[in-house]
Every structure is written in structure tokens, then in C-alpha cells.
Coordinates of C-alpha atoms in Angstrom, one line a residue:
Chain A
M1 CA 0.0 0.0 0.0
F2 CA 1.2 3.5 -0.7
D3 CA 1.1 6.1 2.0
V4 CA 0.4 9.4 0.3
T5 CA 0.1 12.7 2.1
N6 CA -2.1 15.6 1.1
G7 CA 1.1 17.6 0.3
E8 CA 2.3 14.9 -2.1
I9 CA -1.1 14.8 -3.8
S10 CA -1.0 18.6 -4.2
K11 CA 2.6 18.4 -5.6
A12 CA 1.6 15.8 -8.1
L13 CA -1.5 17.8 -9.2
V14 CA 0.6 21.0 -9.6
T15 CA 3.3 19.1 -11.5
L16 CA 0.8 17.5 -13.9
T17 CA -1.0 20.7 -14.5
I18 CA 2.2 22.6 -15.3
E19 CA 3.3 19.9 -17.6
K20 CA -0.1 19.6 -19.3
T21 CA -0.3 23.3 -19.9
L22 CA 3.2 23.6 -21.3
L23 CA 2.7 20.5 -23.4
N24 CA -0.4 22.0 -24.8
M25 CA 1.8 24.8 -26.2
G26 CA 4.4 22.3 -27.6
K27 CA 6.9 19.8 -26.2
P28 CA 9.9 22.2 -26.9
V29 CA 8.2 24.7 -24.5
L30 CA 8.0 22.1 -21.7
D31 CA 11.6 21.1 -22.4
E32 CA 12.8 24.7 -22.4
V33 CA 11.1 25.5 -19.1
T34 CA 12.4 22.3 -17.5
H35 CA 15.9 23.1 -18.8
R36 CA 15.8 26.7 -17.5
L37 CA 14.4 25.7 -14.1
F38 CA 17.4 23.4 -13.7
A39 CA 20.0 25.8 -15.2
N40 CA 18.8 28.8 -13.1
Y41 CA 17.6 27.2 -9.8
K42 CA 18.8 23.6 -9.9
C43 CA 15.2 22.5 -9.5
F44 CA 12.6 20.5 -11.4
I45 CA 9.0 21.1 -12.2
P46 CA 7.7 19.3 -9.1
D47 CA 9.8 21.8 -7.0
C48 CA 7.7 24.6 -8.4
H49 CA 5.0 23.5 -5.9
E50 CA 7.1 24.9 -3.1
H51 CA 8.8 27.6 -5.3
P52 CA 6.2 29.0 -7.7
E53 CA 8.4 32.1 -8.1
Y54 CA 10.9 30.0 -10.0
L55 CA 8.4 29.0 -12.6
K56 CA 7.1 32.5 -12.8
S57 CA 10.5 33.9 -13.4
V58 CA 11.3 31.3 -16.1
L59 CA 8.0 32.0 -17.9
K60 CA 8.7 35.7 -17.7
E61 CA 12.2 35.1 -19.1
L62 CA 10.7 33.2 -22.1
Y63 CA 7.6 35.2 -22.8
G64 CA 8.2 38.6 -21.3
N65 CA 5.2 40.2 -19.6
C66 CA 2.8 38.1 -21.5
Y67 CA 3.5 35.0 -19.4
G68 CA 0.2 35.9 -17.7
N69 CA -1.8 33.8 -20.2
I70 CA 0.1 30.6 -19.4
V71 CA -0.4 31.4 -15.7
E72 CA -4.2 31.9 -16.4
S73 CA -4.3 28.5 -18.1
I74 CA -2.5 26.8 -15.1
K75 CA -5.0 28.6 -12.8
K76 CA -8.0 27.4 -14.8
N77 CA -6.8 23.8 -14.7
L78 CA -6.1 23.9 -11.0
D79 CA -9.3 25.9 -10.1
E80 CA -11.3 23.0 -8.7
F81 CA -8.4 22.2 -6.2
A82 CA -7.8 25.8 -5.3
T83 CA -9.3 25.2 -1.8
K84 CA -6.3 23.0 -0.8
K85 CA -4.0 25.3 1.1
S86 CA -0.7 24.5 -0.7
I87 CA -2.3 24.8 -4.1
E88 CA -3.9 28.1 -3.0
H89 CA -0.4 29.3 -2.0
F90 CA 1.0 28.2 -5.4
L91 CA -1.7 30.0 -7.3
M92 CA -1.4 33.1 -5.2
V93 CA 2.4 33.4 -5.7
I94 CA 2.3 32.6 -9.4
S95 CA -0.4 35.2 -10.2
E96 CA 1.0 38.0 -8.1
Chain B
M1 CA 24.5 34.6 -19.8
Q2 CA 24.9 32.2 -22.7
A3 CA 21.5 33.1 -24.0
N4 CA 22.4 36.8 -23.9
I5 CA 25.6 36.2 -25.9
E6 CA 23.6 34.2 -28.4
K7 CA 21.0 37.0 -28.6
S8 CA 23.6 39.7 -29.3
Q9 CA 25.3 37.5 -31.9
T10 CA 22.0 37.0 -33.6
K11 CA 21.5 40.7 -33.7
K12 CA 25.0 41.2 -35.2
Y13 CA 24.4 38.6 -37.9
L14 CA 21.0 40.2 -38.6
L15 CA 22.6 43.6 -39.1
L16 CA 25.4 42.1 -41.2
S17 CA 22.9 40.3 -43.5
I18 CA 20.8 43.5 -44.0
L19 CA 24.0 45.4 -44.9
C20 CA 25.2 42.7 -47.2
I21 CA 21.9 42.6 -49.2
G22 CA 22.0 46.5 -49.4
F23 CA 25.6 46.5 -50.5
I24 CA 25.1 43.8 -53.2
M25 CA 22.1 45.6 -54.6
M26 CA 23.8 48.9 -54.6
I27 CA 26.9 47.6 -56.4
A28 CA 24.6 45.8 -59.0
N29 CA 22.7 49.1 -59.6
F30 CA 26.0 50.9 -60.2
V31 CA 27.1 48.2 -62.7
G32 CA 24.1 48.3 -64.9
Q33 CA 20.5 47.3 -65.6
E34 CA 21.2 43.8 -66.8
V35 CA 23.4 42.9 -63.8
T36 CA 20.8 44.4 -61.4
T37 CA 18.0 42.2 -62.9
L38 CA 20.1 39.1 -62.8
T39 CA 21.5 39.7 -59.2
T40 CA 18.1 40.6 -57.7
N41 CA 16.4 37.6 -59.3
L42 CA 19.2 35.3 -58.1
L43 CA 19.0 36.8 -54.6
Y44 CA 15.4 35.7 -54.5
V45 CA 16.5 32.1 -54.5
P46 CA 18.7 31.8 -51.3
V47 CA 17.0 34.5 -49.2
P48 CA 13.4 33.1 -49.3
G49 CA 14.9 29.6 -49.5
M50 CA 16.6 30.1 -46.2
L51 CA 13.2 31.1 -44.7
V52 CA 11.7 27.8 -46.0
V53 CA 14.5 25.7 -44.5
L54 CA 14.3 27.5 -41.1
S55 CA 10.5 27.3 -40.9
I56 CA 10.6 23.6 -41.6
I57 CA 13.2 23.1 -38.8
I58 CA 11.1 25.0 -36.3
A59 CA 7.9 23.2 -37.4
A60 CA 9.6 19.8 -37.1
R61 CA 10.9 20.7 -33.7
F62 CA 7.4 21.2 -32.5
S63 CA 6.4 18.0 -34.3
L64 CA 3.2 19.7 -35.5
K65 CA 1.8 19.3 -32.0
G66 CA 0.5 21.9 -29.5
K67 CA -0.5 25.5 -30.2
H68 CA 3.0 26.5 -31.3
G69 CA 3.3 23.5 -33.5
R70 CA 0.0 24.4 -35.4
A71 CA 1.2 28.0 -35.7
W72 CA 4.5 27.0 -37.2
I73 CA 3.0 24.7 -39.7
L74 CA 0.9 27.7 -41.0
F75 CA 4.2 29.6 -41.2
V76 CA 5.7 26.8 -43.3
G77 CA 2.7 27.1 -45.6
F78 CA 3.3 30.8 -46.0
A79 CA 7.1 30.4 -46.6
V80 CA 6.6 27.7 -49.2
S81 CA 3.9 29.7 -51.0
W82 CA 6.0 32.8 -51.3
F83 CA 9.2 30.9 -52.2
T84 CA 7.3 29.2 -55.0
A85 CA 5.9 32.5 -56.1
E86 CA 9.4 34.1 -56.2
Q87 CA 10.8 31.2 -58.3
I88 CA 7.9 31.5 -60.8
W89 CA 8.5 35.2 -61.0
L90 CA 12.2 34.5 -61.6
V91 CA 11.5 32.0 -64.4
Y92 CA 9.1 34.5 -66.1
D93 CA 11.5 37.4 -65.7
L94 CA 14.9 35.7 -66.4
V95 CA 14.0 32.7 -68.6
Y96 CA 10.9 33.8 -70.6
Q97 CA 11.6 37.5 -70.3
I98 CA 7.9 38.4 -70.0
D99 CA 6.1 40.5 -67.5
P100 CA 5.3 38.2 -64.5
F101 CA 2.1 40.1 -63.7
P102 CA -0.4 38.5 -63.8
S103 CA 0.9 35.0 -63.6
L104 CA 0.8 31.8 -61.5
A105 CA 3.2 33.7 -59.1
D106 CA 0.3 35.9 -58.0
F107 CA -1.7 32.8 -57.1
F108 CA 1.1 31.7 -54.7
Y109 CA 1.7 35.2 -53.4
L110 CA -2.0 35.5 -52.5
A111 CA -2.1 31.9 -51.1
G112 CA 0.6 32.9 -48.7
Y113 CA -1.5 35.7 -47.1
P114 CA -4.1 33.5 -45.3
F115 CA -1.3 31.4 -43.9
L116 CA 0.6 34.4 -42.7
F117 CA -2.6 36.0 -41.2
L118 CA -3.6 32.8 -39.3
F119 CA 0.0 32.4 -38.1
S120 CA 0.1 35.9 -36.7
I121 CA -3.2 35.3 -34.9
Y122 CA -1.7 32.1 -33.3
Y123 CA 1.5 34.0 -32.6
L124 CA -0.2 36.8 -30.8
K125 CA -2.8 34.6 -29.0
P126 CA -0.7 34.2 -25.8
L127 CA -0.6 38.0 -25.7
K128 CA -4.3 38.6 -26.1
S129 CA -4.8 39.8 -22.5
T130 CA -2.3 42.6 -23.1
I131 CA -4.1 43.8 -26.3
S132 CA -6.7 46.5 -25.5
K133 CA -9.7 47.4 -27.6
K134 CA -8.2 50.9 -27.9
T135 CA -4.9 49.4 -29.4
L136 CA -7.0 47.3 -31.8
T137 CA -9.0 50.3 -32.9
Y138 CA -5.9 52.5 -33.5
V139 CA -4.2 49.7 -35.4
S140 CA -7.2 49.0 -37.6
L141 CA -7.5 52.8 -38.4
A142 CA -3.8 52.8 -39.4
A143 CA -4.4 49.8 -41.7
M144 CA -7.4 51.6 -43.2
T145 CA -5.3 54.7 -43.7
L146 CA -2.9 52.7 -45.8
L147 CA -5.6 50.8 -47.6
I148 CA -7.6 53.7 -49.0
P149 CA -4.8 55.5 -50.9
S150 CA -3.4 52.1 -52.1
L151 CA -6.8 51.0 -53.4
Y152 CA -7.2 54.4 -55.1
M153 CA -3.8 54.0 -56.8
A154 CA -4.4 50.4 -57.8
S155 CA -7.8 51.2 -59.3
G156 CA -6.3 54.1 -61.2
Q157 CA -4.0 51.9 -63.2
D158 CA -3.9 52.4 -67.0
S159 CA -7.1 51.3 -68.8
Q160 CA -5.2 48.7 -70.8
I161 CA -5.4 46.2 -68.0
D162 CA -8.4 43.9 -68.0
D163 CA -10.8 43.2 -65.1
F164 CA -8.9 40.2 -63.8
E165 CA -5.7 42.2 -63.6
L166 CA -7.4 45.0 -61.9
A167 CA -9.0 42.7 -59.4
L168 CA -5.6 41.1 -58.7
A169 CA -4.0 44.6 -58.3
L170 CA -6.8 45.5 -55.8
I171 CA -6.5 42.3 -53.7
Y172 CA -2.9 43.0 -52.7
P173 CA -3.5 46.2 -50.8
I174 CA -6.5 44.6 -49.1
A175 CA -4.4 41.5 -48.0
D176 CA -1.6 43.8 -46.9
A177 CA -4.0 45.9 -44.8
I178 CA -5.4 42.7 -43.1
I179 CA -2.0 41.3 -42.2
L180 CA -0.8 44.8 -41.1
I181 CA -3.2 44.7 -38.1
P182 CA -1.6 41.8 -36.1
A183 CA 1.9 43.0 -37.2
L184 CA 1.4 46.5 -35.8
I185 CA 0.0 45.0 -32.6
G186 CA 3.1 42.8 -32.3
V187 CA 5.4 45.9 -32.7
I188 CA 3.4 48.0 -30.2
L189 CA 3.8 45.1 -27.7
F190 CA 7.5 45.3 -28.3
F191 CA 7.7 49.0 -27.6
R192 CA 5.7 48.5 -24.5
G193 CA 8.3 46.0 -23.4
E194 CA 5.9 43.0 -23.4
V195 CA 8.0 41.0 -25.7
N196 CA 11.7 41.2 -26.7
F197 CA 13.0 42.4 -30.1
L198 CA 13.7 39.0 -31.5
W199 CA 10.1 37.8 -30.8
S200 CA 8.7 40.8 -32.6
L201 CA 11.0 40.4 -35.7
I202 CA 8.3 38.5 -37.6
C203 CA 5.9 41.4 -37.1
V204 CA 8.5 44.0 -38.2
A205 CA 9.1 41.8 -41.3
I206 CA 5.4 41.9 -42.1
I207 CA 5.3 45.7 -41.8
L208 CA 8.4 46.0 -44.0
N209 CA 6.8 43.8 -46.6
V210 CA 3.6 45.9 -46.6
V211 CA 5.8 49.1 -47.0
A212 CA 7.6 47.4 -49.9
D213 CA 4.3 46.3 -51.5
T214 CA 3.0 49.8 -51.3
G215 CA 6.3 51.1 -52.8
F216 CA 6.1 48.5 -55.5
L217 CA 2.5 49.7 -56.3
I218 CA 3.6 53.3 -56.5
T219 CA 6.7 52.7 -58.6
S220 CA 4.7 50.3 -60.9
M221 CA 2.1 53.1 -61.3
D222 CA 4.6 55.7 -62.4
G223 CA 6.5 53.2 -64.5
S224 CA 9.8 53.7 -62.6
Y225 CA 9.9 50.1 -61.3
Y226 CA 12.5 47.7 -62.6
M227 CA 13.7 44.4 -61.2
G228 CA 16.4 45.4 -58.7
H229 CA 14.8 48.8 -57.9
P230 CA 15.6 49.8 -54.3
I231 CA 12.1 48.7 -53.4
D232 CA 13.3 45.1 -53.9
M233 CA 15.8 45.7 -51.2
L234 CA 12.9 46.1 -48.8
F235 CA 11.3 42.8 -49.9
L236 CA 14.6 41.0 -49.4
W237 CA 15.1 42.7 -46.0
A238 CA 11.7 41.5 -45.0
Y239 CA 12.7 37.9 -45.8
I240 CA 15.9 38.4 -43.8
L241 CA 13.8 39.6 -40.8
F242 CA 11.4 36.7 -41.1
S243 CA 14.3 34.3 -41.2
F244 CA 16.0 35.8 -38.1
G245 CA 12.6 35.8 -36.3
V246 CA 12.3 32.1 -37.0
Y247 CA 15.9 31.5 -36.2
S248 CA 15.6 33.2 -32.8
H249 CA 12.7 30.8 -32.0
I250 CA 14.9 27.9 -33.0
Q251 CA 17.5 29.2 -30.6
I252 CA 15.0 29.7 -27.8
F253 CA 13.4 26.2 -28.2
K254 CA 16.6 24.3 -28.9
K255 CA 16.9 20.6 -28.1
H256 CA 18.1 19.7 -24.6
S257 CA 19.5 16.5 -23.2
P258 CA 16.6 14.3 -22.0
N259 CA 18.4 13.7 -18.6
I260 CA 16.7 16.7 -16.9
K261 CA 13.2 15.5 -17.9
S262 CA 13.7 12.0 -16.6
Q263 CA 15.2 13.4 -13.3
S264 CA 12.2 15.6 -13.0
L265 CA 9.9 12.5 -13.2
D266 CA 12.1 10.5 -10.8
D267 CA 11.7 13.3 -8.3
L268 CA 8.0 12.7 -8.3
R269 CA 8.3 9.0 -7.8

């Protein structure tokens, strides 16, 4: 049996949503974001759950001020889970 | 750091390419009419050809999937259409030595416009929240301002041309005005600092092409146009800007080692 905590579920949800949103734009976009996260912060997409500011900064680097639309898309996909505290925090930081 | 060096190098090569084209055309114009015609026609092989190659590379990188993938396949459609048109023009002008207007080249030029328009819509879609109704209104007015005199000039062509030729001459300014709208929006976003210069190169290229088309119309009207006229330099520069715009996207979305991705998934497990 797996012992999964609420935090791990949130992390998985956030990771899958980010990956799905970026894949929707194209695989090279997901690859580039993954690469820049690692190059700039030595972190991976699942770490964005704790550090949404890293993802925000990478998206801003790639798309300038219009990264907002990607953030909107991530928010839309995570909307139904927004009541979970850690997801709420993630959404709050990323949309600031 | 690496990305910044690449960006400044790309800008240097862009400037160099623009200067090279200008220099070649200037020298050709000094030498004589025949050399100018030959040189300009021949420049229309590698310059648009490079755009086709680069657009195929970026479309292949996105494997035709996702929003970006669909946008780039439209761009390939545009690049191939205009490349074909340029080659047909070259054959008519250099080989058969007859006026290429109207010809099959016009069909391919016009076929390129819907591809380019749809591409620019896809291209600007991620920026839609930053585009206000006011911007859209001003930009549409600017396009109309260009369209009305262009239509007036095109319809005032000599009476020797038939209805089909007149219709063709009128379609170009209309198509130009339509593609000018998203292009101007792209450039405004650049000046507002929403996107960087290399992102907006494709929009600058569209504007330059519209300017060149209008110049072509004016010079054709007063009979001063010849193959290799300085107006052709603008067309070639537009192709160069398109190519560098595509190249900058190839640079941004370059292939990376798959190790990072698998580590990312391992981290979740």
C-alpha cells in the first residue's frame, strides 16, 4: 500500500497541471522551461509546488510580460483544487 | 549569460545580413540594368529559400503538435507559398523574359497571405490579454489609412489592363491591410516591453513587406519600377527579418538532453 500525504497529492497535481499546460503549447516549450528551471535554480517542475516564483521567473524570461496567459491557463486547470492550502499558495504566488 | 551572448550575436548577424543585401544591390545598380536584374532575381533564391528551411526546422521541432506546432505549420505554408511565387517570378523574368504580372506567381503570393494571417493570430494569441480594444481600434485605423490610398492608386492603373488584372491589383493592398493589423499589434507590444526584439522580428518583417508592397505599387504606377529597384531591397530585408525571427525561436526552443526531464519525473516517484 502507498502512504500518500495531502502535500504529495498537491505536488503531483501542480506538476501534472504545469506539464499539461506547457505540453499544450508544444513539447519544446516544456523542455525549455524544464531546462531553464534546472539551469537557473537547480530545480525541477515538481519543486515549483514549493517555489512557484521559480516557474514565474522562467516563464517571464521566455515570454516577457505576457507570461500571464500561461499562468491563467494553469490557474484554470487547478481551479477545482484551489481550496487546498498548498495549491492556494502556489496559485497566489504565481499570479502576483 | 549564454542566452544573452547568443541574442547579441544573432542581432549582429542580422545587421550584417541586411548590410550585405543592401551592398550587393547597390553595387549591382551601379554596374548596370542587366546585372541588377540578374543579381536581384538570383537573390530571391537563397533568401526566401533560407526562410523555408528555417521554418521547416522549427515546425519539425514542435512536431506539428500543440498551439505553437500548429502556428509554425501555418508559417511553413506561407514560406513555401512565397518561395514558390518568387521562383515562378524568376522564371518568367529571367528565362521567358515576359512581364510576370499577372501569372501563376500571383496565385502563390496570394495563397501565402491567409497562412501568414492565421500564423500571426496564433503567434499573438498568448498576448491577447495585453491587447486592449483601444490598441486594436488604432491599429485598424492605421491599416485603413494605408488601404484607402493604395486602393485608389491600384484602381487608377492604366485602362489597358483587364478586369482580372485590376481585381488582382486590388487584392494585394486589401491583403496587406489585413496582415498589417496583427503585425502592428506585435510591434506595439515590443515598444511596451511586453516581448523582446527577436520575438517581434516577424511582425517587423510583415510591416516592412507591406511598406515594400506599397512602394512597388507606387513605382509600378509611375513606370519607374524595374527588377532590382531599391524597393526590392525592402522585400529582401523582410525575408531576412522573417528568417531571423524564426531562427531566434529555433535558438530559444533548442533541443536539450533528456536527462533533466527524466530526473524531473524521478523526483515525483
